[in-house]
Amino acid sequence: MTPPAPSSAQGVFGSRLPLAERYAAFLAGDGVLRGLIGPREVPRLWERHLVNCAVLAEAVPDQAAVVDIGTGAGLPGIVLAILRSDLRVTLVEPLLRRTSFLEEAVEGLGLDNCEVRRARAEELHGEATFDVVTSRAVAPLPRLLAWSMPLVAAGGALLAMKGSRAGEEIDGARAELRALGCADPEVLFLGSGAPAFLDPPTRVVRVVRRHEHVRG
Ligand SMILES: C[S@@+](CC[C@H](N)C(=O)[O-])C[C@H]1O[C@@H](n2cnc3c(N)ncnc32)[C@H](O)[C@@H]1O
């Protein structure tokens, strides 16, 4: 059964909460049955998944074109599309079982600002760029940079949701950051204040693409 939305979800989703509740129910039902999400995640669906992803919206500029690579069941991409109708969100995922689930979710929720693309992130290199490239739990930072930065438009940014070792990951990715023409990364702590108090806050590595030319 889908757990009820906590007050943090009401704060962060506001008038979009009914849509977020429908997505939560889809994750807790079909998502579990079809193996996209573990049954043990259901009791912590809101805090650990939906609210944790929703606070990422704070770091996404208005009207941005966003690509969420390795989106899995739509995290954080579907959450961003629910919360922000001004965004155009592309969900990139290589596995058919997952893209089928995503297509059904996008259609069922009536998200007309969201499209699903079955591909590996690196297959899109040279084809399209985006203002923001998001990811959560997809790969260690050096590999994530190689997959993501060629998809970032000049002046745009990668927003990678990371755990408590974000700083160490940055230190281990210095060579890739230099080679890919990235500005100095920052670690953002999101959701540490109103409207959603998360403990711990969501940690996001933000890397701006500085140069026009990026080596893929
Ligand atoms: C651990 S899951 C995380 C899913 C989701 N982002 C989340 O936080 O729940 C990692 C996902 O990355 C996808 N993936 C792996 N390699 C990829 C690549 N090269 N490009 C895009 N997605 C990839 C996998 O298929 C999987 O769905």
mmCIF file of C-alpha atoms and ligand atoms in Angstrom:
data_model
loop_
_atom_site.group_PDB
_atom_site.id
_atom_site.type_symbol
_atom_site.label_atom_id
_atom_site.label_comp_id
_atom_site.label_asym_id
_atom_site.label_seq_id
_atom_site.Cartn_x
_atom_site.Cartn_y
_atom_site.Cartn_z
ATOM 1 C CA MET A 1 0.000 0.000 0.000
ATOM 2 C CA THR A 2 1.227 3.508 -0.798
ATOM 3 C CA PRO A 3 2.256 5.373 2.356
ATOM 4 C CA PRO A 4 0.465 8.694 2.919
ATOM 5 C CA ALA A 5 2.325 11.844 1.867
ATOM 6 C CA PRO A 6 4.215 13.375 4.814
ATOM 7 C CA SER A 7 4.107 17.108 5.533
ATOM 8 C CA SER A 8 7.489 17.549 3.787
ATOM 9 C CA ALA A 9 5.822 16.306 0.565
ATOM 10 C CA GLN A 10 2.912 18.686 1.015
ATOM 11 C CA GLY A 11 5.378 21.541 1.443
ATOM 12 C CA VAL A 12 7.504 20.735 -1.565
ATOM 13 C CA PHE A 13 4.830 19.569 -4.048
ATOM 14 C CA GLY A 14 2.123 22.103 -3.116
ATOM 15 C CA SER A 15 -0.681 22.047 -5.694
ATOM 16 C CA ARG A 16 1.107 19.237 -7.603
ATOM 17 C CA LEU A 17 0.741 16.833 -4.656
ATOM 18 C CA PRO A 18 -2.224 14.894 -6.164
ATOM 19 C CA LEU A 19 -0.099 14.098 -9.241
ATOM 20 C CA ALA A 20 2.861 13.119 -7.052
ATOM 21 C CA GLU A 21 0.509 10.828 -5.078
ATOM 22 C CA ARG A 22 -0.547 9.109 -8.315
ATOM 23 C CA TYR A 23 3.102 8.577 -9.257
ATOM 24 C CA ALA A 24 3.846 7.244 -5.745
ATOM 25 C CA ALA A 25 0.947 4.777 -6.110
ATOM 26 C CA PHE A 26 2.265 3.641 -9.519
ATOM 27 C CA LEU A 27 5.756 3.105 -8.051
ATOM 28 C CA ALA A 28 4.417 1.227 -5.025
ATOM 29 C CA GLY A 29 2.134 -0.937 -7.213
ATOM 30 C CA ASP A 30 3.403 -1.660 -10.730
ATOM 31 C CA GLY A 31 6.902 -0.414 -9.889
ATOM 32 C CA VAL A 32 7.327 -3.118 -7.249
ATOM 33 C CA LEU A 33 5.530 -5.873 -9.199
ATOM 34 C CA ARG A 34 7.680 -5.210 -12.259
ATOM 35 C CA GLY A 35 10.928 -5.018 -10.280
ATOM 36 C CA LEU A 36 11.689 -1.324 -10.827
ATOM 37 C CA ILE A 37 11.715 -0.593 -7.152
ATOM 38 C CA GLY A 38 12.384 -2.910 -4.198
ATOM 39 C CA PRO A 39 9.466 -3.695 -1.844
ATOM 40 C CA ARG A 40 11.555 -2.426 1.071
ATOM 41 C CA GLU A 41 11.594 1.026 -0.530
ATOM 42 C CA VAL A 42 7.807 1.430 -0.287
ATOM 43 C CA PRO A 43 7.628 2.616 3.357
ATOM 44 C CA ARG A 44 10.323 5.231 2.603
ATOM 45 C CA LEU A 45 9.051 6.141 -0.875
ATOM 46 C CA TRP A 46 8.318 9.751 0.016
ATOM 47 C CA GLU A 47 11.329 10.860 2.069
ATOM 48 C CA ARG A 48 14.019 8.803 0.378
ATOM 49 C CA HIS A 49 12.777 9.052 -3.199
ATOM 50 C CA LEU A 50 10.084 11.608 -4.070
ATOM 51 C CA VAL A 51 10.917 14.460 -1.682
ATOM 52 C CA ASN A 52 14.651 13.766 -1.991
ATOM 53 C CA CYS A 53 14.339 14.223 -5.779
ATOM 54 C CA ALA A 54 11.835 17.100 -5.618
ATOM 55 C CA VAL A 55 14.246 19.430 -3.821
ATOM 56 C CA LEU A 56 16.549 19.190 -6.858
ATOM 57 C CA ALA A 57 14.086 21.528 -8.605
ATOM 58 C CA GLU A 58 15.584 24.385 -6.535
ATOM 59 C CA ALA A 59 18.729 24.136 -8.655
ATOM 60 C CA VAL A 60 17.012 23.977 -12.073
ATOM 61 C CA PRO A 61 16.513 27.300 -13.924
ATOM 62 C CA ASP A 62 13.112 28.349 -15.336
ATOM 63 C CA GLN A 63 12.109 26.906 -18.714
ATOM 64 C CA ALA A 64 15.158 24.625 -18.816
ATOM 65 C CA ALA A 65 15.563 21.656 -21.146
ATOM 66 C CA VAL A 66 16.505 18.815 -18.783
ATOM 67 C CA VAL A 67 17.770 15.326 -19.524
ATOM 68 C CA ASP A 68 17.737 12.745 -16.730
ATOM 69 C CA ILE A 69 20.211 9.996 -17.553
ATOM 70 C CA GLY A 70 19.795 6.506 -16.067
ATOM 71 C CA THR A 71 16.375 7.551 -14.832
ATOM 72 C CA GLY A 72 15.272 3.985 -13.910
ATOM 73 C CA ALA A 73 11.686 4.334 -12.686
ATOM 74 C CA GLY A 74 11.802 8.112 -13.335
ATOM 75 C CA LEU A 75 13.948 9.414 -10.480
ATOM 76 C CA PRO A 76 14.530 12.306 -10.438
ATOM 77 C CA GLY A 77 13.174 13.081 -13.963
ATOM 78 C CA ILE A 78 9.463 12.323 -13.497
ATOM 79 C CA VAL A 79 9.447 14.140 -10.161
ATOM 80 C CA LEU A 80 10.892 17.257 -11.830
ATOM 81 C CA ALA A 81 8.333 17.051 -14.647
ATOM 82 C CA ILE A 82 5.481 16.736 -12.103
ATOM 83 C CA LEU A 83 6.695 19.667 -10.070
ATOM 84 C CA ARG A 84 7.682 22.034 -12.852
ATOM 85 C CA SER A 85 5.449 22.313 -15.916
ATOM 86 C CA ASP A 86 7.878 24.972 -17.286
ATOM 87 C CA LEU A 87 10.575 22.310 -17.830
ATOM 88 C CA ARG A 88 10.983 20.016 -20.829
ATOM 89 C CA VAL A 89 12.278 16.740 -19.439
ATOM 90 C CA THR A 90 13.830 13.879 -21.426
ATOM 91 C CA LEU A 91 14.107 10.572 -19.550
ATOM 92 C CA VAL A 92 17.025 8.481 -20.814
ATOM 93 C CA GLU A 93 17.193 4.816 -19.899
ATOM 94 C CA PRO A 94 18.665 1.875 -21.876
ATOM 95 C CA LEU A 95 16.534 -0.990 -20.513
ATOM 96 C CA LEU A 96 13.299 -1.791 -22.346
ATOM 97 C CA ARG A 97 11.525 -3.033 -19.211
ATOM 98 C CA ARG A 98 12.186 0.345 -17.628
ATOM 99 C CA THR A 99 11.317 2.490 -20.664
ATOM 100 C CA SER A 100 7.981 0.634 -20.971
ATOM 101 C CA PHE A 101 7.224 1.477 -17.351
ATOM 102 C CA LEU A 102 8.282 5.103 -17.926
ATOM 103 C CA GLU A 103 6.082 5.474 -21.025
ATOM 104 C CA GLU A 104 3.087 4.167 -19.088
ATOM 105 C CA ALA A 105 3.826 6.491 -16.170
ATOM 106 C CA VAL A 106 4.212 9.573 -18.400
ATOM 107 C CA GLU A 107 1.004 8.748 -20.253
ATOM 108 C CA GLY A 108 -0.954 7.797 -17.123
ATOM 109 C CA LEU A 109 0.057 10.987 -15.325
ATOM 110 C CA GLY A 110 -0.668 13.112 -18.413
ATOM 111 C CA LEU A 111 2.814 14.673 -18.379
ATOM 112 C CA ASP A 112 3.049 16.525 -21.693
ATOM 113 C CA ASN A 113 6.416 18.082 -20.756
ATOM 114 C CA CYS A 114 8.184 14.744 -20.551
ATOM 115 C CA GLU A 115 9.493 12.296 -23.159
ATOM 116 C CA VAL A 116 11.136 8.898 -22.858
ATOM 117 C CA ARG A 117 14.219 7.919 -24.829
ATOM 118 C CA ARG A 118 15.558 4.375 -24.819
ATOM 119 C CA ALA A 119 19.338 4.822 -25.077
ATOM 120 C CA ARG A 120 22.584 4.915 -23.212
ATOM 121 C CA ALA A 121 23.547 8.497 -22.390
ATOM 122 C CA GLU A 122 26.678 8.298 -24.535
ATOM 123 C CA GLU A 123 24.588 7.382 -27.610
ATOM 124 C CA LEU A 124 23.118 10.916 -27.523
ATOM 125 C CA HIS A 125 26.517 12.617 -27.737
ATOM 126 C CA GLY A 126 26.657 14.942 -30.769
ATOM 127 C CA GLU A 127 22.881 14.669 -31.229
ATOM 128 C CA ALA A 128 21.469 16.994 -28.577
ATOM 129 C CA THR A 129 22.459 19.266 -25.703
ATOM 130 C CA PHE A 130 20.449 20.358 -22.661
ATOM 131 C CA ASP A 131 20.521 23.175 -20.118
ATOM 132 C CA VAL A 132 20.659 20.662 -17.273
ATOM 133 C CA VAL A 133 21.766 17.013 -17.132
ATOM 134 C CA THR A 134 20.541 15.263 -13.984
ATOM 135 C CA SER A 135 21.304 11.830 -12.549
ATOM 136 C CA ARG A 136 20.912 9.859 -9.337
ATOM 137 C CA ALA A 137 22.753 6.644 -8.448
ATOM 138 C CA VAL A 138 23.979 6.037 -11.994
ATOM 139 C CA ALA A 139 27.806 5.867 -11.954
ATOM 140 C CA PRO A 140 30.909 7.121 -10.121
ATOM 141 C CA LEU A 141 31.646 10.762 -10.910
ATOM 142 C CA PRO A 142 34.468 10.255 -13.483
ATOM 143 C CA ARG A 143 32.248 8.009 -15.644
ATOM 144 C CA LEU A 144 29.225 10.213 -15.046
ATOM 145 C CA LEU A 145 31.156 13.272 -16.249
ATOM 146 C CA ALA A 146 32.217 11.463 -19.434
ATOM 147 C CA TRP A 147 28.603 10.452 -20.139
ATOM 148 C CA SER A 148 26.986 13.740 -19.087
ATOM 149 C CA MET A 149 29.190 16.702 -19.980
ATOM 150 C CA PRO A 150 28.926 16.253 -23.783
ATOM 151 C CA LEU A 151 25.152 16.591 -23.276
ATOM 152 C CA VAL A 152 25.433 19.900 -21.373
ATOM 153 C CA ALA A 153 24.901 23.049 -23.472
ATOM 154 C CA ALA A 154 27.536 25.787 -23.045
ATOM 155 C CA GLY A 155 26.733 27.603 -19.780
ATOM 156 C CA GLY A 156 24.500 24.736 -18.666
ATOM 157 C CA ALA A 157 25.223 22.323 -15.828
ATOM 158 C CA LEU A 158 25.335 18.746 -14.640
ATOM 159 C CA LEU A 159 23.408 18.134 -11.397
ATOM 160 C CA ALA A 160 24.418 14.761 -9.975
ATOM 161 C CA MET A 161 22.662 13.595 -6.802
ATOM 162 C CA LYS A 162 25.370 12.056 -4.645
ATOM 163 C CA GLY A 163 25.789 10.719 -1.127
ATOM 164 C CA SER A 164 28.043 11.731 1.740
ATOM 165 C CA ARG A 165 31.217 11.007 -0.280
ATOM 166 C CA ALA A 166 30.502 13.740 -2.838
ATOM 167 C CA GLY A 167 33.641 15.685 -1.885
ATOM 168 C CA GLU A 168 35.877 12.618 -2.251
ATOM 169 C CA GLU A 169 34.280 11.812 -5.614
ATOM 170 C CA ILE A 170 35.143 15.314 -6.805
ATOM 171 C CA ASP A 171 38.756 14.893 -5.673
ATOM 172 C CA GLY A 172 38.928 11.608 -7.587
ATOM 173 C CA ALA A 173 37.609 13.201 -10.779
ATOM 174 C CA ARG A 174 40.052 16.127 -11.159
ATOM 175 C CA ALA A 175 41.609 14.773 -14.389
ATOM 176 C CA GLU A 176 38.205 14.301 -16.060
ATOM 177 C CA LEU A 177 37.016 17.733 -14.897
ATOM 178 C CA ARG A 178 40.052 19.361 -16.529
ATOM 179 C CA ALA A 179 39.858 17.303 -19.736
ATOM 180 C CA LEU A 180 36.154 18.065 -20.189
ATOM 181 C CA GLY A 181 36.522 21.841 -19.730
ATOM 182 C CA CYS A 182 34.421 21.984 -16.561
ATOM 183 C CA ALA A 183 34.250 24.866 -14.108
ATOM 184 C CA ASP A 184 35.104 24.062 -10.461
ATOM 185 C CA PRO A 185 32.373 21.781 -9.063
ATOM 186 C CA GLU A 186 30.208 22.857 -6.146
ATOM 187 C CA VAL A 187 28.360 20.658 -3.663
ATOM 188 C CA LEU A 188 24.818 21.920 -3.006
ATOM 189 C CA PHE A 189 22.858 20.883 0.080
ATOM 190 C CA LEU A 190 19.192 21.002 -0.881
ATOM 191 C CA GLY A 191 16.116 20.590 1.282
ATOM 192 C CA SER A 192 17.768 21.734 4.498
ATOM 193 C CA GLY A 193 15.149 24.473 5.004
ATOM 194 C CA ALA A 194 11.495 25.128 4.166
ATOM 195 C CA PRO A 195 9.435 23.927 2.328
ATOM 196 C CA ALA A 196 10.963 20.467 2.883
ATOM 197 C CA PHE A 197 13.219 19.692 5.827
ATOM 198 C CA LEU A 198 15.359 16.695 4.912
ATOM 199 C CA ASP A 199 17.808 15.118 7.300
ATOM 200 C CA PRO A 200 20.274 14.544 5.773
ATOM 201 C CA PRO A 201 19.706 17.106 2.999
ATOM 202 C CA THR A 202 20.020 16.042 -0.650
ATOM 203 C CA ARG A 203 23.634 16.439 -1.745
ATOM 204 C CA VAL A 204 24.101 17.498 -5.358
ATOM 205 C CA VAL A 205 27.323 17.956 -7.303
ATOM 206 C CA ARG A 206 26.885 20.874 -9.716
ATOM 207 C CA VAL A 207 29.349 21.190 -12.580
ATOM 208 C CA VAL A 208 28.988 24.014 -15.104
ATOM 209 C CA ARG A 209 30.196 23.475 -18.659
ATOM 210 C CA ARG A 210 32.539 26.347 -19.344
ATOM 211 C CA HIS A 211 33.949 25.760 -22.800
ATOM 212 C CA GLU A 212 32.242 25.503 -26.162
ATOM 213 C CA HIS A 213 34.326 22.482 -27.094
ATOM 214 C CA VAL A 214 34.026 19.362 -24.947
ATOM 215 C CA ARG A 215 35.955 16.187 -25.640
ATOM 216 C CA GLY A 216 33.559 13.206 -25.520
HETATM 217 C C1 LIG B 1 20.773 2.300 -9.813
HETATM 218 S S1 LIG B 1 19.753 2.753 -11.154
HETATM 219 C C2 LIG B 1 19.209 4.361 -10.646
HETATM 220 C C3 LIG B 1 17.856 4.697 -11.214
HETATM 221 C C4 LIG B 1 17.284 6.055 -10.769
HETATM 222 N N1 LIG B 1 18.105 7.148 -11.246
HETATM 223 C C5 LIG B 1 17.106 6.127 -9.265
HETATM 224 O O1 LIG B 1 17.779 6.911 -8.623
HETATM 225 O O2 LIG B 1 16.283 5.358 -8.728
HETATM 226 C C6 LIG B 1 20.901 3.137 -12.479
HETATM 227 C C7 LIG B 1 20.225 3.243 -13.835
HETATM 228 O O3 LIG B 1 21.179 3.706 -14.798
HETATM 229 C C8 LIG B 1 20.929 3.036 -16.015
HETATM 230 N N2 LIG B 1 22.164 3.107 -16.851
HETATM 231 C C9 LIG B 1 23.262 2.324 -16.765
HETATM 232 N N3 LIG B 1 24.176 2.704 -17.690
HETATM 233 C C10 LIG B 1 23.649 3.759 -18.366
HETATM 234 C C11 LIG B 1 24.094 4.585 -19.434
HETATM 235 N N4 LIG B 1 25.284 4.399 -20.010
HETATM 236 N N5 LIG B 1 23.286 5.573 -19.872
HETATM 237 C C12 LIG B 1 22.070 5.765 -19.295
HETATM 238 N N6 LIG B 1 21.591 5.020 -18.280
HETATM 239 C C13 LIG B 1 22.368 4.021 -17.823
HETATM 240 C C14 LIG B 1 20.505 1.634 -15.586
HETATM 241 O O4 LIG B 1 19.782 0.949 -16.589
HETATM 242 C C15 LIG B 1 19.664 1.942 -14.350
HETATM 243 O O5 LIG B 1 18.292 2.125 -14.665
#
